[in-house]
């Protein structure tokens, strides 16, 4: 079963624009993570935000977490063609240790 | 560091045949996961190991799937017999389990096609 649900399913933007992806989840969590997957490759960890944090930055990435709404957003600023990939949110449900993934957002950045 | 190594990268078999996938995690990582990823979907857990113990195999179809992690290092996932619906990418991931964060490093995956 999948805990998270990303929105939108697909996003197409131009280089230089910002990309925002959202994730909603069902149960209380210990932390929420975002991963990227390039076509035909494995997933790569991008950023982790703990349940007691509200915002976190890493380079061009900004993640927010609203535990009252059970939602998170990933913002990629000044996007590049190399950011083209699928992005997944993953949660560790409270009291559980297994990382559970959503269905992903497919991002296409055109030059 | 070599990262998580999986083999084979691609496998094409006919239904009812057996197939096995191998994973070598990052040295020192005590947690190992097998996920299955269908086209256009996110990874779905099959089994999670802590050292050599399977601590979460609730999603593993035990009638045809089996897994082992001998000596708590590398792991093998087997399907016997394979069905058409088993066509997917099988991902292995490992984590060091530190601080309870469960940050995972993934292998490139093994893509299975069942004809």
PDB file of C-alpha atoms in Angstrom:
ATOM      1  CA  UNK A   1       0.000   0.000   0.000  1.00  0.00           C
ATOM      2  CA  UNK A   2       1.174   3.552  -0.627  1.00  0.00           C
ATOM      3  CA  UNK A   3       1.088   6.172   2.077  1.00  0.00           C
ATOM      4  CA  UNK A   4       1.776   9.299   0.067  1.00  0.00           C
ATOM      5  CA  UNK A   5       0.041  10.872  -2.875  1.00  0.00           C
ATOM      6  CA  UNK A   6       1.888  13.400  -5.034  1.00  0.00           C
ATOM      7  CA  UNK A   7       0.249  16.183  -6.977  1.00  0.00           C
ATOM      8  CA  UNK A   8       0.400  16.918  -9.847  1.00  0.00           C
ATOM      9  CA  UNK A   9       1.090  13.588 -11.525  1.00  0.00           C
ATOM     10  CA  UNK A  10       2.994  15.395 -14.256  1.00  0.00           C
ATOM     11  CA  UNK A  11       4.458  18.901 -14.576  1.00  0.00           C
ATOM     12  CA  UNK A  12       5.998  20.562 -17.619  1.00  0.00           C
ATOM     13  CA  UNK A  13       7.921  23.843 -17.288  1.00  0.00           C
ATOM     14  CA  UNK A  14      10.615  25.895 -19.007  1.00  0.00           C
ATOM     15  CA  UNK A  15      14.196  26.185 -17.787  1.00  0.00           C
ATOM     16  CA  UNK A  16      14.575  28.919 -15.210  1.00  0.00           C
ATOM     17  CA  UNK A  17      11.038  28.542 -13.874  1.00  0.00           C
ATOM     18  CA  UNK A  18      10.230  27.191 -10.426  1.00  0.00           C
ATOM     19  CA  UNK A  19       8.634  23.779  -9.965  1.00  0.00           C
ATOM     20  CA  UNK A  20       6.360  22.947  -7.044  1.00  0.00           C
ATOM     21  CA  UNK A  21       5.230  19.448  -6.172  1.00  0.00           C
ATOM     22  CA  UNK A  22       2.907  18.490  -3.343  1.00  0.00           C
ATOM     23  CA  UNK A  23       2.573  15.377  -1.252  1.00  0.00           C
ATOM     24  CA  UNK A  24      -0.265  14.329   1.021  1.00  0.00           C
ATOM     25  CA  UNK A  25      -0.080  11.418   3.406  1.00  0.00           C
ATOM     26  CA  UNK A  26      -2.486   9.510   5.588  1.00  0.00           C
ATOM     27  CA  UNK A  27      -1.018   8.823   9.027  1.00  0.00           C
ATOM     28  CA  UNK A  28       1.248  10.549  11.526  1.00  0.00           C
ATOM     29  CA  UNK A  29       4.894  10.382  10.574  1.00  0.00           C
ATOM     30  CA  UNK A  30       8.389  10.448  12.028  1.00  0.00           C
ATOM     31  CA  UNK A  31       9.847  12.114   8.966  1.00  0.00           C
ATOM     32  CA  UNK A  32       9.193  12.782   5.309  1.00  0.00           C
ATOM     33  CA  UNK A  33      11.748  12.430   2.540  1.00  0.00           C
ATOM     34  CA  UNK A  34      11.915  13.383  -1.119  1.00  0.00           C
ATOM     35  CA  UNK A  35      13.677  11.241  -3.711  1.00  0.00           C
ATOM     36  CA  UNK A  36      14.439  11.772  -7.401  1.00  0.00           C
ATOM     37  CA  UNK A  37      14.484   9.075 -10.066  1.00  0.00           C
ATOM     38  CA  UNK A  38      15.955   9.632 -13.495  1.00  0.00           C
ATOM     39  CA  UNK A  39      14.592   7.436 -16.263  1.00  0.00           C
ATOM     40  CA  UNK A  40      15.819   3.856 -15.949  1.00  0.00           C
ATOM     41  CA  UNK A  41      17.751   4.528 -12.756  1.00  0.00           C
ATOM     42  CA  UNK A  42      17.368   3.958  -9.040  1.00  0.00           C
ATOM     43  CA  UNK A  43      16.067   6.569  -6.618  1.00  0.00           C
ATOM     44  CA  UNK A  44      18.349   9.213  -5.140  1.00  0.00           C
ATOM     45  CA  UNK A  45      17.686  10.809  -1.750  1.00  0.00           C
ATOM     46  CA  UNK A  46      17.257  14.594  -1.944  1.00  0.00           C
ATOM     47  CA  UNK A  47      16.162  15.904   1.436  1.00  0.00           C
ATOM     48  CA  UNK A  48      14.614  14.825   4.757  1.00  0.00           C
ATOM     49  CA  UNK A  49      12.342  16.859   7.006  1.00  0.00           C
ATOM     50  CA  UNK A  50      11.422  15.678  10.486  1.00  0.00           C
ATOM     51  CA  UNK A  51       7.937  15.888  11.934  1.00  0.00           C
ATOM     52  CA  UNK A  52       8.950  18.739  14.269  1.00  0.00           C
ATOM     53  CA  UNK A  53      10.348  20.859  11.409  1.00  0.00           C
ATOM     54  CA  UNK A  54       8.316  23.151   9.176  1.00  0.00           C
ATOM     55  CA  UNK A  55      10.769  24.128   6.444  1.00  0.00           C
ATOM     56  CA  UNK A  56      14.131  22.992   5.172  1.00  0.00           C
ATOM     57  CA  UNK A  57      16.476  24.137   2.414  1.00  0.00           C
ATOM     58  CA  UNK A  58      19.164  22.394   0.429  1.00  0.00           C
ATOM     59  CA  UNK A  59      20.686  24.260  -2.494  1.00  0.00           C
ATOM     60  CA  UNK A  60      17.831  24.979  -4.959  1.00  0.00           C
ATOM     61  CA  UNK A  61      15.428  22.770  -2.992  1.00  0.00           C
ATOM     62  CA  UNK A  62      12.947  24.007  -0.410  1.00  0.00           C
ATOM     63  CA  UNK A  63      10.712  21.579   1.462  1.00  0.00           C
ATOM     64  CA  UNK A  64       7.823  22.484   3.733  1.00  0.00           C
ATOM     65  CA  UNK A  65       5.863  20.240   6.045  1.00  0.00           C
ATOM     66  CA  UNK A  66       2.407  20.878   7.515  1.00  0.00           C
ATOM     67  CA  UNK A  67       1.625  18.037   9.908  1.00  0.00           C
ATOM     68  CA  UNK A  68      -1.841  19.431  10.685  1.00  0.00           C
ATOM     69  CA  UNK A  69      -2.782  19.049   7.014  1.00  0.00           C
ATOM     70  CA  UNK A  70      -0.619  15.942   6.533  1.00  0.00           C
ATOM     71  CA  UNK A  71       1.039  17.535   3.535  1.00  0.00           C
ATOM     72  CA  UNK A  72       4.429  18.570   2.209  1.00  0.00           C
ATOM     73  CA  UNK A  73       5.674  20.534  -0.759  1.00  0.00           C
ATOM     74  CA  UNK A  74       8.930  20.432  -2.695  1.00  0.00           C
ATOM     75  CA  UNK A  75      10.013  23.591  -4.507  1.00  0.00           C
ATOM     76  CA  UNK A  76      12.810  23.482  -7.056  1.00  0.00           C
ATOM     77  CA  UNK A  77      13.942  27.006  -7.919  1.00  0.00           C
ATOM     78  CA  UNK A  78      15.523  28.090 -11.207  1.00  0.00           C
ATOM     79  CA  UNK A  79      14.950  24.676 -12.767  1.00  0.00           C
ATOM     80  CA  UNK A  80      17.361  23.149 -15.273  1.00  0.00           C
ATOM     81  CA  UNK A  81      16.889  20.544 -17.990  1.00  0.00           C
ATOM     82  CA  UNK A  82      18.874  18.161 -15.779  1.00  0.00           C
ATOM     83  CA  UNK A  83      16.087  18.359 -13.175  1.00  0.00           C
ATOM     84  CA  UNK A  84      13.872  16.336 -15.536  1.00  0.00           C
ATOM     85  CA  UNK A  85      12.977  13.244 -13.501  1.00  0.00           C
ATOM     86  CA  UNK A  86      10.268  11.692 -11.353  1.00  0.00           C
ATOM     87  CA  UNK A  87      10.050  12.948  -7.790  1.00  0.00           C
ATOM     88  CA  UNK A  88       8.696  10.830  -4.942  1.00  0.00           C
ATOM     89  CA  UNK A  89       7.795  11.651  -1.402  1.00  0.00           C
ATOM     90  CA  UNK A  90       8.345   8.931   1.164  1.00  0.00           C
ATOM     91  CA  UNK A  91       7.275   8.720   4.765  1.00  0.00           C
ATOM     92  CA  UNK A  92       8.187   6.783   7.842  1.00  0.00           C
ATOM     93  CA  UNK A  93       4.840   6.359   9.605  1.00  0.00           C
ATOM     94  CA  UNK A  94       4.904   6.964  13.342  1.00  0.00           C
ATOM     95  CA  UNK A  95       5.616   3.745  15.234  1.00  0.00           C
ATOM     96  CA  UNK A  96       6.725   2.015  12.059  1.00  0.00           C
ATOM     97  CA  UNK A  97      10.199   1.781  10.567  1.00  0.00           C
ATOM     98  CA  UNK A  98       9.601   1.079   6.887  1.00  0.00           C
ATOM     99  CA  UNK A  99       9.907   3.855   4.297  1.00  0.00           C
ATOM    100  CA  UNK A 100       6.716   4.044   2.205  1.00  0.00           C
ATOM    101  CA  UNK A 101       6.582   5.851  -1.149  1.00  0.00           C
ATOM    102  CA  UNK A 102       3.961   7.795  -3.062  1.00  0.00           C
ATOM    103  CA  UNK A 103       3.226   7.439  -6.774  1.00  0.00           C
ATOM    104  CA  UNK A 104       5.433  10.314  -7.833  1.00  0.00           C
ATOM    105  CA  UNK A 105       5.366  13.490  -9.916  1.00  0.00           C
ATOM    106  CA  UNK A 106       6.972  13.393 -13.347  1.00  0.00           C
ATOM    107  CA  UNK A 107       8.762  16.705 -14.019  1.00  0.00           C
ATOM    108  CA  UNK A 108       9.794  17.751 -17.510  1.00  0.00           C
ATOM    109  CA  UNK A 109      12.015  20.828 -17.819  1.00  0.00           C
ATOM    110  CA  UNK A 110      12.379  22.078 -21.382  1.00  0.00           C
ATOM    111  CA  UNK A 111      15.396  24.128 -22.509  1.00  0.00           C
TER     112      UNK A 111
ATOM    113  CA  UNK B   1      32.398   3.378  -2.457  1.00  0.00           C
ATOM    114  CA  UNK B   2      30.597   1.186  -5.026  1.00  0.00           C
ATOM    115  CA  UNK B   3      27.057   1.935  -3.885  1.00  0.00           C
ATOM    116  CA  UNK B   4      24.273  -0.645  -3.903  1.00  0.00           C
ATOM    117  CA  UNK B   5      24.990  -3.217  -6.596  1.00  0.00           C
ATOM    118  CA  UNK B   6      22.215  -5.210  -8.249  1.00  0.00           C
ATOM    119  CA  UNK B   7      22.295  -7.921 -10.877  1.00  0.00           C
ATOM    120  CA  UNK B   8      21.143  -8.674 -13.424  1.00  0.00           C
ATOM    121  CA  UNK B   9      20.066  -5.278 -14.758  1.00  0.00           C
ATOM    122  CA  UNK B  10      17.672  -6.858 -17.225  1.00  0.00           C
ATOM    123  CA  UNK B  11      16.015 -10.252 -17.367  1.00  0.00           C
ATOM    124  CA  UNK B  12      13.510 -11.625 -19.866  1.00  0.00           C
ATOM    125  CA  UNK B  13      11.858 -14.945 -19.074  1.00  0.00           C
ATOM    126  CA  UNK B  14       8.780 -16.889 -20.028  1.00  0.00           C
ATOM    127  CA  UNK B  15       5.973 -17.311 -17.530  1.00  0.00           C
ATOM    128  CA  UNK B  16       6.298 -20.189 -15.103  1.00  0.00           C
ATOM    129  CA  UNK B  17      10.097 -19.940 -15.216  1.00  0.00           C
ATOM    130  CA  UNK B  18      12.101 -19.106 -12.074  1.00  0.00           C
ATOM    131  CA  UNK B  19      14.188 -15.954 -11.705  1.00  0.00           C
ATOM    132  CA  UNK B  20      16.549 -14.628  -9.058  1.00  0.00           C
ATOM    133  CA  UNK B  21      17.907 -11.165  -8.315  1.00  0.00           C
ATOM    134  CA  UNK B  22      20.981 -10.371  -6.283  1.00  0.00           C
ATOM    135  CA  UNK B  23      21.811  -7.319  -4.223  1.00  0.00           C
ATOM    136  CA  UNK B  24      25.008  -6.235  -2.488  1.00  0.00           C
ATOM    137  CA  UNK B  25      24.315  -3.294  -0.158  1.00  0.00           C
ATOM    138  CA  UNK B  26      26.681  -0.574   0.974  1.00  0.00           C
ATOM    139  CA  UNK B  27      29.264  -1.962   3.356  1.00  0.00           C
ATOM    140  CA  UNK B  28      28.171  -1.534   6.954  1.00  0.00           C
ATOM    141  CA  UNK B  29      24.507  -0.909   6.174  1.00  0.00           C
ATOM    142  CA  UNK B  30      22.466  -3.194   8.376  1.00  0.00           C
ATOM    143  CA  UNK B  31      19.059  -2.443   6.821  1.00  0.00           C
ATOM    144  CA  UNK B  32      18.175  -3.839   3.390  1.00  0.00           C
ATOM    145  CA  UNK B  33      14.953  -3.393   1.450  1.00  0.00           C
ATOM    146  CA  UNK B  34      13.501  -4.996  -1.656  1.00  0.00           C
ATOM    147  CA  UNK B  35      10.904  -2.889  -3.466  1.00  0.00           C
ATOM    148  CA  UNK B  36       8.912  -3.585  -6.632  1.00  0.00           C
ATOM    149  CA  UNK B  37       8.159  -0.685  -8.966  1.00  0.00           C
ATOM    150  CA  UNK B  38       5.562  -0.979 -11.683  1.00  0.00           C
ATOM    151  CA  UNK B  39       5.641   1.390 -14.652  1.00  0.00           C
ATOM    152  CA  UNK B  40       4.528   4.884 -13.674  1.00  0.00           C
ATOM    153  CA  UNK B  41       4.172   3.977 -10.001  1.00  0.00           C
ATOM    154  CA  UNK B  42       6.189   4.436  -6.846  1.00  0.00           C
ATOM    155  CA  UNK B  43       8.201   1.650  -5.218  1.00  0.00           C
ATOM    156  CA  UNK B  44       6.175  -0.800  -3.134  1.00  0.00           C
ATOM    157  CA  UNK B  45       7.822  -2.698  -0.311  1.00  0.00           C
ATOM    158  CA  UNK B  46       8.319  -6.429  -0.652  1.00  0.00           C
ATOM    159  CA  UNK B  47      10.571  -7.141   2.313  1.00  0.00           C
ATOM    160  CA  UNK B  48      12.784  -5.336   4.793  1.00  0.00           C
ATOM    161  CA  UNK B  49      15.759  -6.840   6.634  1.00  0.00           C
ATOM    162  CA  UNK B  50      17.596  -5.682   9.696  1.00  0.00           C
ATOM    163  CA  UNK B  51      20.850  -7.602   9.551  1.00  0.00           C
ATOM    164  CA  UNK B  52      19.824 -11.146   8.605  1.00  0.00           C
ATOM    165  CA  UNK B  53      16.328 -10.930  10.087  1.00  0.00           C
ATOM    166  CA  UNK B  54      13.280 -10.225   7.907  1.00  0.00           C
ATOM    167  CA  UNK B  55      11.427  -7.682  10.059  1.00  0.00           C
ATOM    168  CA  UNK B  56       8.705  -6.736   7.558  1.00  0.00           C
ATOM    169  CA  UNK B  57       7.620  -9.220   4.895  1.00  0.00           C
ATOM    170  CA  UNK B  58       3.891  -8.539   5.107  1.00  0.00           C
ATOM    171  CA  UNK B  59       3.732  -7.456   1.435  1.00  0.00           C
ATOM    172  CA  UNK B  60       5.782 -10.363   0.059  1.00  0.00           C
ATOM    173  CA  UNK B  61       3.628 -12.825  -1.964  1.00  0.00           C
ATOM    174  CA  UNK B  62       4.963 -15.855  -0.162  1.00  0.00           C
ATOM    175  CA  UNK B  63       3.399 -18.411  -2.474  1.00  0.00           C
ATOM    176  CA  UNK B  64       5.898 -17.553  -5.195  1.00  0.00           C
ATOM    177  CA  UNK B  65       8.391 -15.077  -3.781  1.00  0.00           C
ATOM    178  CA  UNK B  66      11.215 -15.840  -1.384  1.00  0.00           C
ATOM    179  CA  UNK B  67      14.162 -13.853  -0.123  1.00  0.00           C
ATOM    180  CA  UNK B  68      17.211 -14.427   1.970  1.00  0.00           C
ATOM    181  CA  UNK B  69      20.004 -12.375   3.437  1.00  0.00           C
ATOM    182  CA  UNK B  70      22.678 -14.715   4.588  1.00  0.00           C
ATOM    183  CA  UNK B  71      25.225 -13.363   7.090  1.00  0.00           C
ATOM    184  CA  UNK B  72      23.425 -10.031   7.020  1.00  0.00           C
ATOM    185  CA  UNK B  73      25.240  -8.795   3.931  1.00  0.00           C
ATOM    186  CA  UNK B  74      24.079  -9.502   0.390  1.00  0.00           C
ATOM    187  CA  UNK B  75      20.583 -10.665  -0.441  1.00  0.00           C
ATOM    188  CA  UNK B  76      18.748 -12.703  -3.059  1.00  0.00           C
ATOM    189  CA  UNK B  77      15.122 -12.327  -4.141  1.00  0.00           C
ATOM    190  CA  UNK B  78      13.588 -15.261  -5.989  1.00  0.00           C
ATOM    191  CA  UNK B  79      10.353 -15.691  -7.918  1.00  0.00           C
ATOM    192  CA  UNK B  80       9.175 -19.189  -8.746  1.00  0.00           C
ATOM    193  CA  UNK B  81       7.156 -19.546 -10.875  1.00  0.00           C
ATOM    194  CA  UNK B  82       7.007 -16.122 -12.521  1.00  0.00           C
ATOM    195  CA  UNK B  83       3.692 -14.746 -13.764  1.00  0.00           C
ATOM    196  CA  UNK B  84       2.972 -12.082 -16.380  1.00  0.00           C
ATOM    197  CA  UNK B  85       2.031  -9.615 -13.624  1.00  0.00           C
ATOM    198  CA  UNK B  86       5.501  -9.891 -12.103  1.00  0.00           C
ATOM    199  CA  UNK B  87       6.947  -7.756 -14.886  1.00  0.00           C
ATOM    200  CA  UNK B  88       8.391  -4.762 -13.047  1.00  0.00           C
ATOM    201  CA  UNK B  89      11.611  -3.222 -11.797  1.00  0.00           C
ATOM    202  CA  UNK B  90      12.927  -4.793  -8.589  1.00  0.00           C
ATOM    203  CA  UNK B  91      14.819  -2.267  -6.509  1.00  0.00           C
ATOM    204  CA  UNK B  92      17.186  -3.001  -3.665  1.00  0.00           C
ATOM    205  CA  UNK B  93      18.053  -0.325  -1.127  1.00  0.00           C
ATOM    206  CA  UNK B  94      20.140  -0.186   2.021  1.00  0.00           C
ATOM    207  CA  UNK B  95      20.379   2.116   5.006  1.00  0.00           C
ATOM    208  CA  UNK B  96      22.608   2.497   8.026  1.00  0.00           C
ATOM    209  CA  UNK B  97      19.660   2.756  10.377  1.00  0.00           C
ATOM    210  CA  UNK B  98      21.340   5.566  12.306  1.00  0.00           C
ATOM    211  CA  UNK B  99      19.178   8.113  14.116  1.00  0.00           C
ATOM    212  CA  UNK B 100      16.067   6.300  12.938  1.00  0.00           C
ATOM    213  CA  UNK B 101      15.891   8.476   9.836  1.00  0.00           C
ATOM    214  CA  UNK B 102      15.704   5.552   7.390  1.00  0.00           C
ATOM    215  CA  UNK B 103      17.496   7.384   4.573  1.00  0.00           C
ATOM    216  CA  UNK B 104      18.044   4.831   1.834  1.00  0.00           C
ATOM    217  CA  UNK B 105      20.563   4.361  -0.954  1.00  0.00           C
ATOM    218  CA  UNK B 106      19.119   2.562  -3.959  1.00  0.00           C
ATOM    219  CA  UNK B 107      20.640   0.316  -6.553  1.00  0.00           C
ATOM    220  CA  UNK B 108      19.929   0.816 -10.249  1.00  0.00           C
ATOM    221  CA  UNK B 109      17.287  -1.924 -10.211  1.00  0.00           C
ATOM    222  CA  UNK B 110      16.646  -5.188 -12.042  1.00  0.00           C
ATOM    223  CA  UNK B 111      14.068  -4.910 -14.807  1.00  0.00           C
ATOM    224  CA  UNK B 112      12.076  -8.120 -15.256  1.00  0.00           C
ATOM    225  CA  UNK B 113       9.978  -8.864 -18.315  1.00  0.00           C
ATOM    226  CA  UNK B 114       7.784 -11.974 -18.195  1.00  0.00           C
ATOM    227  CA  UNK B 115       6.496 -13.158 -21.579  1.00  0.00           C
TER     228      UNK B 115
END
